């Protein structure tokens, strides 16, 4: 079970929540902050991690699969940010541009095996056309937030722009999901 929060945030205040989250994660050595990115090239991962102080843990390039032309951003990857390092700027990386922020996901976990556990889930969620298993191995109904919470993610966040009311052109909606089954953290 998890609680889902949705709220409108002014685009000018875009970094507020991630800055607060970064400081919270820095207070606990067992917590790790990750961002799942979808980018155009592997070089963009290199540039972004160098500029904002992240570490690319894994990536997958879908340019070599059939129908790859359907994917707008054919390279995905998981980047970890050391929140105790003052040079680390996950909010800056996430909001590098509006085009980059949409569809990417911030994840907080305390599981040291998380990067390996999440790779097949995020890969399948992004490009189910690239699934190479048998029909029996293929996931049934698949909702990525449920899958992330089932492997023990503490918190996940993403931003989107859709259904903006007439008076909210300079806002976007943030989706924050918090794992309720982790009572030991409260």
N, C-alpha and C. Protein backbone atom coordinates (compact mmCIF):
# COMPACT_ATOMS: atom_id res chain seq x y z
N UNK A 1 0.84 -1.19 0.00
CA UNK A 1 0.00 0.00 0.00
C UNK A 1 0.88 1.25 0.00
N UNK A 2 0.38 2.25 -0.67
CA UNK A 2 1.08 3.53 -0.68
C UNK A 2 0.07 4.65 -0.78
N UNK A 3 0.52 5.80 -0.33
CA UNK A 3 -0.31 7.00 -0.42
C UNK A 3 0.16 7.80 -1.62
N UNK A 4 -0.80 8.31 -2.37
CA UNK A 4 -0.47 9.09 -3.56
C UNK A 4 -0.95 10.52 -3.34
N UNK A 5 -0.06 11.45 -3.59
CA UNK A 5 -0.37 12.87 -3.45
C UNK A 5 -0.17 13.54 -4.80
N UNK A 6 -1.10 14.37 -5.17
CA UNK A 6 -1.01 15.13 -6.41
C UNK A 6 -1.22 16.59 -6.06
N UNK A 7 -0.34 17.45 -6.55
CA UNK A 7 -0.52 18.87 -6.28
C UNK A 7 0.11 19.69 -7.39
N UNK A 8 -0.45 20.88 -7.58
CA UNK A 8 0.05 21.82 -8.57
C UNK A 8 1.20 22.62 -7.95
N UNK A 9 2.26 22.81 -8.73
CA UNK A 9 3.38 23.63 -8.28
C UNK A 9 3.72 24.63 -9.38
N UNK A 10 4.02 25.84 -8.97
CA UNK A 10 4.45 26.84 -9.95
C UNK A 10 5.78 26.39 -10.56
N UNK A 11 5.92 26.57 -11.83
CA UNK A 11 7.16 26.18 -12.49
C UNK A 11 8.35 26.94 -11.93
N UNK A 12 8.14 28.15 -11.48
CA UNK A 12 9.25 28.92 -10.90
C UNK A 12 9.74 28.33 -9.58
N UNK A 13 8.92 27.51 -8.91
CA UNK A 13 9.29 26.84 -7.66
C UNK A 13 9.64 25.37 -7.88
N UNK A 14 10.01 25.03 -9.10
CA UNK A 14 10.18 23.64 -9.48
C UNK A 14 11.14 22.84 -8.60
N UNK A 15 12.21 23.44 -8.14
CA UNK A 15 13.24 22.70 -7.41
C UNK A 15 12.94 22.56 -5.92
N UNK A 16 11.92 23.20 -5.42
CA UNK A 16 11.67 23.24 -3.98
C UNK A 16 11.58 21.85 -3.35
N UNK A 17 10.68 21.02 -3.85
CA UNK A 17 10.48 19.72 -3.21
C UNK A 17 11.72 18.84 -3.28
N UNK A 18 12.40 18.82 -4.43
CA UNK A 18 13.59 17.99 -4.54
C UNK A 18 14.75 18.50 -3.70
N UNK A 19 14.83 19.78 -3.49
CA UNK A 19 15.86 20.33 -2.61
C UNK A 19 15.61 19.90 -1.18
N UNK A 20 14.37 19.95 -0.74
CA UNK A 20 14.01 19.49 0.61
C UNK A 20 14.27 17.99 0.73
N UNK A 21 13.88 17.23 -0.28
CA UNK A 21 14.10 15.79 -0.26
C UNK A 21 15.58 15.46 -0.20
N UNK A 22 16.40 16.18 -0.94
CA UNK A 22 17.85 15.97 -0.92
C UNK A 22 18.41 16.16 0.49
N UNK A 23 17.97 17.21 1.18
CA UNK A 23 18.44 17.45 2.55
C UNK A 23 17.97 16.36 3.51
N UNK A 24 16.77 15.84 3.31
CA UNK A 24 16.28 14.75 4.16
C UNK A 24 17.09 13.48 3.94
N UNK A 25 17.37 13.16 2.69
CA UNK A 25 18.15 11.96 2.38
C UNK A 25 19.57 12.09 2.93
N UNK A 26 20.13 13.27 2.89
CA UNK A 26 21.49 13.50 3.40
C UNK A 26 21.59 13.24 4.90
N UNK A 27 20.47 13.31 5.62
CA UNK A 27 20.48 13.11 7.07
C UNK A 27 20.55 11.64 7.47
N UNK A 28 20.32 10.72 6.54
CA UNK A 28 20.27 9.29 6.85
C UNK A 28 21.18 8.54 5.88
N UNK A 29 22.25 7.95 6.40
CA UNK A 29 23.22 7.26 5.55
C UNK A 29 22.65 6.06 4.80
N UNK A 30 21.55 5.51 5.28
CA UNK A 30 20.98 4.33 4.61
C UNK A 30 20.11 4.68 3.41
N UNK A 31 19.74 5.94 3.27
CA UNK A 31 18.88 6.36 2.16
C UNK A 31 19.70 6.77 0.93
N UNK A 32 19.15 6.47 -0.22
CA UNK A 32 19.78 6.82 -1.49
C UNK A 32 18.74 7.46 -2.40
N UNK A 33 19.15 8.51 -3.11
CA UNK A 33 18.27 9.20 -4.04
C UNK A 33 18.72 8.88 -5.46
N UNK A 34 17.77 8.39 -6.25
CA UNK A 34 18.03 8.01 -7.64
C UNK A 34 17.08 8.80 -8.54
N UNK A 35 17.50 9.00 -9.76
CA UNK A 35 16.60 9.55 -10.77
C UNK A 35 16.71 8.67 -12.00
N UNK A 36 15.55 8.23 -12.47
CA UNK A 36 15.45 7.47 -13.71
C UNK A 36 15.24 8.47 -14.84
N UNK A 37 16.18 8.50 -15.77
CA UNK A 37 16.14 9.44 -16.88
C UNK A 37 15.87 8.73 -18.19
N UNK A 38 15.22 9.45 -19.09
CA UNK A 38 15.07 9.06 -20.49
C UNK A 38 15.69 10.20 -21.30
N UNK A 39 16.76 9.89 -22.04
CA UNK A 39 17.47 10.92 -22.79
C UNK A 39 17.70 10.47 -24.24
N UNK A 40 18.16 11.40 -25.05
CA UNK A 40 18.36 11.13 -26.47
C UNK A 40 19.61 10.30 -26.76
N UNK A 41 20.69 10.56 -26.00
CA UNK A 41 21.96 9.87 -26.26
C UNK A 41 22.65 9.55 -24.94
N UNK A 42 23.58 8.62 -25.00
CA UNK A 42 24.40 8.30 -23.83
C UNK A 42 25.30 9.48 -23.47
N UNK A 43 25.72 10.25 -24.45
CA UNK A 43 26.54 11.44 -24.19
C UNK A 43 25.80 12.43 -23.29
N UNK A 44 24.49 12.54 -23.45
CA UNK A 44 23.72 13.45 -22.61
C UNK A 44 23.73 12.98 -21.15
N UNK A 45 23.78 11.67 -20.93
CA UNK A 45 23.93 11.15 -19.56
C UNK A 45 25.27 11.58 -19.00
N UNK A 46 26.30 11.43 -19.79
CA UNK A 46 27.65 11.80 -19.36
C UNK A 46 27.73 13.28 -19.01
N UNK A 47 27.20 14.11 -19.88
CA UNK A 47 27.22 15.56 -19.64
C UNK A 47 26.43 15.93 -18.38
N UNK A 48 25.24 15.34 -18.25
CA UNK A 48 24.38 15.65 -17.11
C UNK A 48 24.98 15.20 -15.78
N UNK A 49 25.53 13.98 -15.75
CA UNK A 49 26.11 13.50 -14.50
C UNK A 49 27.35 14.31 -14.12
N UNK A 50 28.12 14.71 -15.10
CA UNK A 50 29.29 15.53 -14.82
C UNK A 50 28.88 16.91 -14.29
N UNK A 51 27.89 17.51 -14.91
CA UNK A 51 27.46 18.85 -14.50
C UNK A 51 26.76 18.87 -13.14
N UNK A 52 25.97 17.85 -12.83
CA UNK A 52 25.15 17.88 -11.62
C UNK A 52 25.60 16.90 -10.53
N UNK A 53 26.72 16.25 -10.70
CA UNK A 53 27.30 15.43 -9.64
C UNK A 53 26.62 14.10 -9.39
N UNK A 54 26.10 13.46 -10.41
CA UNK A 54 25.49 12.15 -10.25
C UNK A 54 26.40 11.05 -10.76
N UNK A 55 25.99 9.80 -10.50
CA UNK A 55 26.72 8.63 -10.96
C UNK A 55 25.76 7.75 -11.75
N UNK A 56 26.08 7.48 -13.00
CA UNK A 56 25.25 6.60 -13.82
C UNK A 56 25.48 5.17 -13.37
N UNK A 57 24.45 4.51 -12.84
CA UNK A 57 24.57 3.14 -12.34
C UNK A 57 24.35 2.12 -13.44
N UNK A 58 23.41 2.37 -14.32
CA UNK A 58 23.16 1.51 -15.48
C UNK A 58 22.41 2.30 -16.54
N UNK A 59 22.51 1.81 -17.76
CA UNK A 59 21.76 2.41 -18.86
C UNK A 59 21.36 1.32 -19.84
N UNK A 60 20.39 1.65 -20.66
CA UNK A 60 19.96 0.75 -21.73
C UNK A 60 19.67 1.59 -22.96
N UNK A 61 20.28 1.21 -24.06
CA UNK A 61 20.12 1.91 -25.32
C UNK A 61 19.19 1.10 -26.22
N UNK A 62 18.08 1.69 -26.59
CA UNK A 62 17.08 0.99 -27.40
C UNK A 62 17.20 1.31 -28.89
N UNK A 63 18.24 1.98 -29.31
CA UNK A 63 18.35 2.37 -30.72
C UNK A 63 18.52 1.17 -31.64
N UNK A 64 18.92 0.01 -31.09
CA UNK A 64 19.19 -1.15 -31.93
C UNK A 64 18.03 -2.15 -32.00
N UNK A 65 16.88 -1.82 -31.46
CA UNK A 65 15.75 -2.74 -31.49
C UNK A 65 14.80 -2.39 -32.64
N UNK A 66 14.02 -3.36 -33.11
CA UNK A 66 13.01 -3.03 -34.12
C UNK A 66 12.02 -2.01 -33.54
N UNK A 67 11.56 -1.13 -34.35
CA UNK A 67 10.60 -0.08 -33.97
C UNK A 67 11.20 0.96 -33.02
N UNK A 68 12.51 1.05 -32.93
CA UNK A 68 13.15 2.03 -32.04
C UNK A 68 12.80 3.46 -32.43
N UNK A 69 12.47 3.66 -33.69
CA UNK A 69 12.12 5.01 -34.13
C UNK A 69 10.86 5.53 -33.43
N UNK A 70 10.10 4.64 -32.81
CA UNK A 70 8.90 5.07 -32.08
C UNK A 70 9.23 5.70 -30.73
N UNK A 71 10.42 5.46 -30.22
CA UNK A 71 10.83 5.98 -28.92
C UNK A 71 11.47 7.35 -29.10
N UNK A 72 10.91 8.35 -28.48
CA UNK A 72 11.44 9.71 -28.62
C UNK A 72 12.81 9.85 -27.95
N UNK A 73 12.99 9.19 -26.83
CA UNK A 73 14.25 9.25 -26.10
C UNK A 73 14.73 7.81 -25.93
N UNK A 74 15.58 7.31 -26.82
CA UNK A 74 15.89 5.88 -26.86
C UNK A 74 16.90 5.37 -25.83
N UNK A 75 17.43 6.22 -24.97
CA UNK A 75 18.39 5.76 -23.97
C UNK A 75 17.81 6.06 -22.59
N UNK A 76 17.75 5.02 -21.75
CA UNK A 76 17.26 5.18 -20.38
C UNK A 76 18.40 4.84 -19.43
N UNK A 77 18.32 5.35 -18.20
CA UNK A 77 19.36 5.03 -17.23
C UNK A 77 18.97 5.46 -15.84
N UNK A 78 19.65 4.87 -14.86
CA UNK A 78 19.44 5.19 -13.46
C UNK A 78 20.67 5.91 -12.93
N UNK A 79 20.45 7.09 -12.38
CA UNK A 79 21.54 7.92 -11.85
C UNK A 79 21.35 8.06 -10.35
N UNK A 80 22.43 7.86 -9.59
CA UNK A 80 22.40 8.03 -8.14
C UNK A 80 23.09 9.34 -7.79
N UNK A 81 22.52 10.04 -6.80
CA UNK A 81 23.10 11.29 -6.33
C UNK A 81 23.49 11.15 -4.87
N UNK A 82 24.73 11.52 -4.55
CA UNK A 82 25.22 11.52 -3.18
C UNK A 82 24.74 12.82 -2.53
N UNK A 83 23.66 12.74 -1.78
CA UNK A 83 23.03 13.94 -1.23
C UNK A 83 23.88 14.64 -0.18
N UNK A 84 24.87 13.96 0.38
CA UNK A 84 25.74 14.60 1.37
C UNK A 84 26.85 15.41 0.70
N UNK A 85 27.03 15.25 -0.60
CA UNK A 85 28.04 15.99 -1.35
C UNK A 85 27.44 17.32 -1.79
N UNK A 86 28.02 18.45 -1.38
CA UNK A 86 27.47 19.75 -1.77
C UNK A 86 27.48 20.01 -3.28
N UNK A 87 28.32 19.27 -4.03
CA UNK A 87 28.37 19.45 -5.48
C UNK A 87 27.25 18.69 -6.19
N UNK A 88 26.57 17.83 -5.47
CA UNK A 88 25.48 17.05 -6.04
C UNK A 88 24.22 17.91 -6.13
N UNK A 89 23.58 17.91 -7.28
CA UNK A 89 22.38 18.73 -7.48
C UNK A 89 21.30 17.94 -8.22
N UNK A 90 20.61 17.02 -7.51
CA UNK A 90 19.58 16.24 -8.20
C UNK A 90 18.44 17.09 -8.72
N UNK A 91 18.07 18.15 -8.03
CA UNK A 91 16.99 19.02 -8.51
C UNK A 91 17.40 19.71 -9.81
N UNK A 92 18.63 20.15 -9.88
CA UNK A 92 19.12 20.77 -11.12
C UNK A 92 19.13 19.79 -12.27
N UNK A 93 19.55 18.54 -11.99
CA UNK A 93 19.57 17.51 -13.04
C UNK A 93 18.16 17.18 -13.50
N UNK A 94 17.26 17.01 -12.55
CA UNK A 94 15.88 16.63 -12.89
C UNK A 94 15.19 17.72 -13.71
N UNK A 95 15.39 18.97 -13.32
CA UNK A 95 14.73 20.08 -14.00
C UNK A 95 15.67 20.79 -14.97
N UNK A 96 16.66 20.08 -15.46
CA UNK A 96 17.60 20.62 -16.44
C UNK A 96 16.85 21.34 -17.56
N UNK A 97 15.76 20.77 -17.96
CA UNK A 97 14.85 21.43 -18.89
C UNK A 97 13.49 20.78 -18.71
N UNK A 98 12.46 21.49 -19.08
CA UNK A 98 11.12 20.95 -18.97
C UNK A 98 10.98 19.66 -19.76
N UNK A 99 11.59 19.63 -20.93
CA UNK A 99 11.50 18.45 -21.79
C UNK A 99 12.15 17.24 -21.13
N UNK A 100 13.19 17.46 -20.34
CA UNK A 100 13.86 16.35 -19.66
C UNK A 100 13.04 15.91 -18.44
N UNK A 101 12.48 16.82 -17.70
CA UNK A 101 11.78 16.47 -16.47
C UNK A 101 10.55 15.61 -16.71
N UNK A 102 9.83 15.86 -17.78
CA UNK A 102 8.60 15.12 -18.03
C UNK A 102 8.90 13.65 -18.31
N UNK A 103 8.26 12.78 -17.56
CA UNK A 103 8.43 11.35 -17.75
C UNK A 103 9.55 10.72 -16.94
N UNK A 104 10.43 11.50 -16.37
CA UNK A 104 11.49 10.96 -15.53
C UNK A 104 10.95 10.78 -14.11
N UNK A 105 11.67 10.04 -13.29
CA UNK A 105 11.15 9.70 -11.97
C UNK A 105 12.24 9.77 -10.91
N UNK A 106 11.93 10.43 -9.80
CA UNK A 106 12.82 10.48 -8.64
C UNK A 106 12.42 9.33 -7.73
N UNK A 107 13.40 8.61 -7.19
CA UNK A 107 13.13 7.45 -6.35
C UNK A 107 14.05 7.49 -5.14
N UNK A 108 13.49 7.22 -3.97
CA UNK A 108 14.29 7.11 -2.74
C UNK A 108 14.15 5.68 -2.23
N UNK A 109 15.28 5.06 -1.92
CA UNK A 109 15.29 3.68 -1.43
C UNK A 109 16.38 3.52 -0.39
N UNK A 110 16.18 2.55 0.50
CA UNK A 110 17.23 2.21 1.47
C UNK A 110 17.78 0.82 1.21
N UNK A 111 17.42 0.21 0.11
CA UNK A 111 17.86 -1.13 -0.25
C UNK A 111 19.13 -1.04 -1.10
N UNK A 112 20.25 -1.60 -0.63
CA UNK A 112 21.49 -1.51 -1.41
C UNK A 112 21.42 -2.27 -2.74
N UNK A 113 20.48 -3.21 -2.86
CA UNK A 113 20.34 -3.97 -4.11
C UNK A 113 19.32 -3.35 -5.06
N UNK A 114 18.81 -2.18 -4.70
CA UNK A 114 17.76 -1.54 -5.48
C UNK A 114 18.12 -1.35 -6.96
N UNK A 115 19.30 -0.83 -7.31
CA UNK A 115 19.59 -0.60 -8.73
C UNK A 115 19.44 -1.85 -9.60
N UNK A 116 19.84 -3.01 -9.07
CA UNK A 116 19.70 -4.25 -9.84
C UNK A 116 18.25 -4.71 -9.90
N UNK A 117 17.50 -4.53 -8.82
CA UNK A 117 16.10 -4.95 -8.78
C UNK A 117 15.22 -4.13 -9.71
N UNK A 118 15.53 -2.86 -9.83
CA UNK A 118 14.65 -1.96 -10.57
C UNK A 118 14.92 -1.95 -12.08
N UNK A 119 16.08 -2.39 -12.49
CA UNK A 119 16.43 -2.31 -13.92
C UNK A 119 15.40 -3.01 -14.81
N UNK A 120 15.04 -4.28 -14.54
CA UNK A 120 14.07 -4.91 -15.45
C UNK A 120 12.68 -4.26 -15.40
N UNK A 121 12.31 -3.73 -14.24
CA UNK A 121 11.00 -3.09 -14.12
C UNK A 121 10.93 -1.80 -14.93
N UNK A 122 11.92 -0.93 -14.76
CA UNK A 122 11.92 0.33 -15.48
C UNK A 122 12.12 0.12 -16.98
N UNK A 123 12.92 -0.87 -17.33
CA UNK A 123 13.15 -1.17 -18.74
C UNK A 123 11.85 -1.64 -19.40
N UNK A 124 11.15 -2.56 -18.75
CA UNK A 124 9.89 -3.05 -19.31
C UNK A 124 8.84 -1.95 -19.35
N UNK A 125 8.79 -1.12 -18.31
CA UNK A 125 7.80 -0.05 -18.28
C UNK A 125 8.04 0.93 -19.42
N UNK A 126 9.29 1.23 -19.70
CA UNK A 126 9.60 2.20 -20.74
C UNK A 126 9.39 1.63 -22.14
N UNK A 127 9.81 0.39 -22.36
CA UNK A 127 9.77 -0.17 -23.71
C UNK A 127 9.32 -1.62 -23.69
N UNK A 128 8.03 -1.87 -23.48
CA UNK A 128 7.56 -3.26 -23.48
C UNK A 128 7.79 -3.94 -24.83
N UNK A 129 7.96 -3.17 -25.90
CA UNK A 129 8.22 -3.77 -27.21
C UNK A 129 9.59 -4.46 -27.25
N UNK A 130 10.47 -4.13 -26.30
CA UNK A 130 11.81 -4.72 -26.28
C UNK A 130 11.88 -5.96 -25.41
N UNK A 131 10.77 -6.38 -24.80
CA UNK A 131 10.78 -7.55 -23.92
C UNK A 131 11.16 -8.79 -24.71
N UNK A 132 12.15 -9.53 -24.22
CA UNK A 132 12.68 -10.67 -24.96
C UNK A 132 12.33 -12.03 -24.34
N UNK A 133 11.48 -12.05 -23.31
CA UNK A 133 11.15 -13.30 -22.65
C UNK A 133 10.02 -14.04 -23.34
N UNK A 134 9.63 -15.15 -22.71
CA UNK A 134 8.51 -15.93 -23.22
C UNK A 134 7.19 -15.31 -22.78
N UNK A 135 6.10 -15.77 -23.36
CA UNK A 135 4.78 -15.25 -22.97
C UNK A 135 4.50 -15.52 -21.49
N UNK A 136 4.99 -16.64 -20.97
CA UNK A 136 4.78 -16.96 -19.56
C UNK A 136 5.53 -16.00 -18.64
N UNK A 137 6.68 -15.50 -19.10
CA UNK A 137 7.49 -14.57 -18.30
C UNK A 137 7.00 -13.14 -18.40
N UNK A 138 6.24 -12.86 -19.43
CA UNK A 138 5.78 -11.49 -19.67
C UNK A 138 4.84 -11.05 -18.55
N UNK A 139 5.08 -9.88 -17.96
CA UNK A 139 4.21 -9.41 -16.89
C UNK A 139 2.78 -9.22 -17.38
N UNK A 140 1.84 -9.46 -16.47
CA UNK A 140 0.44 -9.22 -16.78
C UNK A 140 0.18 -7.74 -16.70
N UNK A 141 -0.95 -7.35 -16.16
CA UNK A 141 -1.18 -5.91 -15.98
C UNK A 141 -0.01 -5.31 -15.19
N UNK A 142 0.53 -4.24 -15.70
CA UNK A 142 1.78 -3.69 -15.16
C UNK A 142 1.60 -2.21 -14.87
N UNK A 143 1.72 -1.84 -13.62
CA UNK A 143 1.67 -0.43 -13.21
C UNK A 143 2.95 -0.16 -12.45
N UNK A 144 3.81 0.69 -12.99
CA UNK A 144 5.17 0.84 -12.48
C UNK A 144 5.21 1.30 -11.02
N UNK A 145 4.31 2.17 -10.60
CA UNK A 145 4.35 2.62 -9.21
C UNK A 145 4.07 1.45 -8.26
N UNK A 146 3.11 0.60 -8.59
CA UNK A 146 2.84 -0.59 -7.78
C UNK A 146 4.08 -1.48 -7.72
N UNK A 147 4.71 -1.68 -8.86
CA UNK A 147 5.90 -2.54 -8.92
C UNK A 147 7.04 -1.96 -8.08
N UNK A 148 7.24 -0.66 -8.14
CA UNK A 148 8.29 -0.03 -7.34
C UNK A 148 8.01 -0.17 -5.85
N UNK A 149 6.79 0.05 -5.44
CA UNK A 149 6.46 -0.07 -4.03
C UNK A 149 6.60 -1.51 -3.55
N UNK A 150 6.29 -2.48 -4.42
CA UNK A 150 6.41 -3.89 -4.06
C UNK A 150 7.86 -4.32 -3.81
N UNK A 151 8.81 -3.64 -4.44
CA UNK A 151 10.21 -4.00 -4.18
C UNK A 151 10.82 -3.16 -3.06
N UNK A 152 9.99 -2.35 -2.40
CA UNK A 152 10.45 -1.65 -1.21
C UNK A 152 10.87 -0.21 -1.37
N UNK A 153 10.54 0.42 -2.50
CA UNK A 153 10.87 1.84 -2.67
C UNK A 153 10.14 2.63 -1.59
N UNK A 154 10.81 3.62 -1.03
CA UNK A 154 10.21 4.42 0.02
C UNK A 154 9.36 5.55 -0.53
N UNK A 155 9.81 6.14 -1.64
CA UNK A 155 9.14 7.31 -2.18
C UNK A 155 9.47 7.42 -3.66
N UNK A 156 8.51 7.85 -4.44
CA UNK A 156 8.74 8.13 -5.85
C UNK A 156 7.99 9.39 -6.23
N UNK A 157 8.56 10.13 -7.15
CA UNK A 157 7.98 11.41 -7.55
C UNK A 157 8.19 11.61 -9.04
N UNK A 158 7.19 12.17 -9.71
CA UNK A 158 7.32 12.57 -11.10
C UNK A 158 6.48 13.81 -11.34
N UNK A 159 6.75 14.50 -12.43
CA UNK A 159 5.99 15.70 -12.79
C UNK A 159 5.42 15.51 -14.19
N UNK A 160 4.27 16.14 -14.42
CA UNK A 160 3.62 16.08 -15.73
C UNK A 160 2.92 17.40 -15.99
N UNK A 161 2.66 17.65 -17.25
CA UNK A 161 1.85 18.80 -17.64
C UNK A 161 0.73 18.24 -18.50
N UNK A 162 -0.45 18.23 -17.96
CA UNK A 162 -1.64 17.90 -18.74
C UNK A 162 -2.85 18.38 -17.98
N UNK A 163 -3.92 18.56 -18.68
CA UNK A 163 -5.18 19.03 -18.08
C UNK A 163 -4.97 20.31 -17.26
N UNK A 164 -4.11 21.18 -17.75
CA UNK A 164 -3.88 22.42 -17.00
C UNK A 164 -5.11 23.32 -17.11
N UNK A 165 -5.62 23.77 -15.97
CA UNK A 165 -6.72 24.73 -16.02
C UNK A 165 -6.26 26.02 -16.69
N UNK A 166 -7.19 26.78 -17.17
CA UNK A 166 -6.88 28.03 -17.89
C UNK A 166 -5.99 28.95 -17.08
N UNK A 167 -6.20 29.02 -15.78
CA UNK A 167 -5.43 29.94 -14.94
C UNK A 167 -4.12 29.33 -14.41
N UNK A 168 -3.73 28.15 -14.89
CA UNK A 168 -2.52 27.49 -14.38
C UNK A 168 -1.54 27.16 -15.50
N UNK A 169 -1.36 28.04 -16.46
CA UNK A 169 -0.43 27.78 -17.56
C UNK A 169 1.01 27.69 -17.08
N UNK A 170 1.34 28.34 -15.98
CA UNK A 170 2.71 28.32 -15.48
C UNK A 170 2.86 27.36 -14.30
N UNK A 171 2.04 26.31 -14.25
CA UNK A 171 2.10 25.28 -13.21
C UNK A 171 2.29 23.92 -13.87
N UNK A 172 2.76 22.97 -13.09
CA UNK A 172 2.68 21.57 -13.48
C UNK A 172 2.24 20.77 -12.28
N UNK A 173 1.90 19.52 -12.52
CA UNK A 173 1.39 18.69 -11.44
C UNK A 173 2.49 17.72 -11.00
N UNK A 174 2.68 17.62 -9.70
CA UNK A 174 3.65 16.68 -9.14
C UNK A 174 2.88 15.51 -8.55
N UNK A 175 3.39 14.31 -8.80
CA UNK A 175 2.82 13.09 -8.24
C UNK A 175 3.85 12.52 -7.27
N UNK A 176 3.47 12.41 -6.03
CA UNK A 176 4.36 11.89 -5.00
C UNK A 176 3.69 10.65 -4.40
N UNK A 177 4.39 9.53 -4.40
CA UNK A 177 3.88 8.29 -3.82
C UNK A 177 4.80 7.87 -2.69
N UNK A 178 4.21 7.62 -1.52
CA UNK A 178 4.97 7.26 -0.32
C UNK A 178 4.54 5.87 0.11
N UNK A 179 5.50 5.00 0.36
CA UNK A 179 5.23 3.63 0.76
C UNK A 179 4.69 3.60 2.19
N UNK A 180 3.44 3.20 2.36
CA UNK A 180 2.81 3.12 3.68
C UNK A 180 3.20 1.90 4.48
N UNK A 181 3.73 0.89 3.81
CA UNK A 181 4.07 -0.34 4.52
C UNK A 181 5.37 -0.27 5.28
N UNK A 182 6.04 0.86 5.20
CA UNK A 182 7.33 1.02 5.87
C UNK A 182 7.16 1.85 7.14
N UNK A 183 6.41 1.33 8.10
CA UNK A 183 6.13 2.04 9.34
C UNK A 183 7.40 2.36 10.13
N UNK A 184 8.46 1.58 9.94
CA UNK A 184 9.69 1.80 10.68
C UNK A 184 10.34 3.15 10.33
N UNK A 185 9.91 3.77 9.24
CA UNK A 185 10.50 5.03 8.84
C UNK A 185 9.78 6.24 9.40
N UNK A 186 8.61 6.04 10.00
CA UNK A 186 7.83 7.17 10.48
C UNK A 186 8.04 7.42 11.94
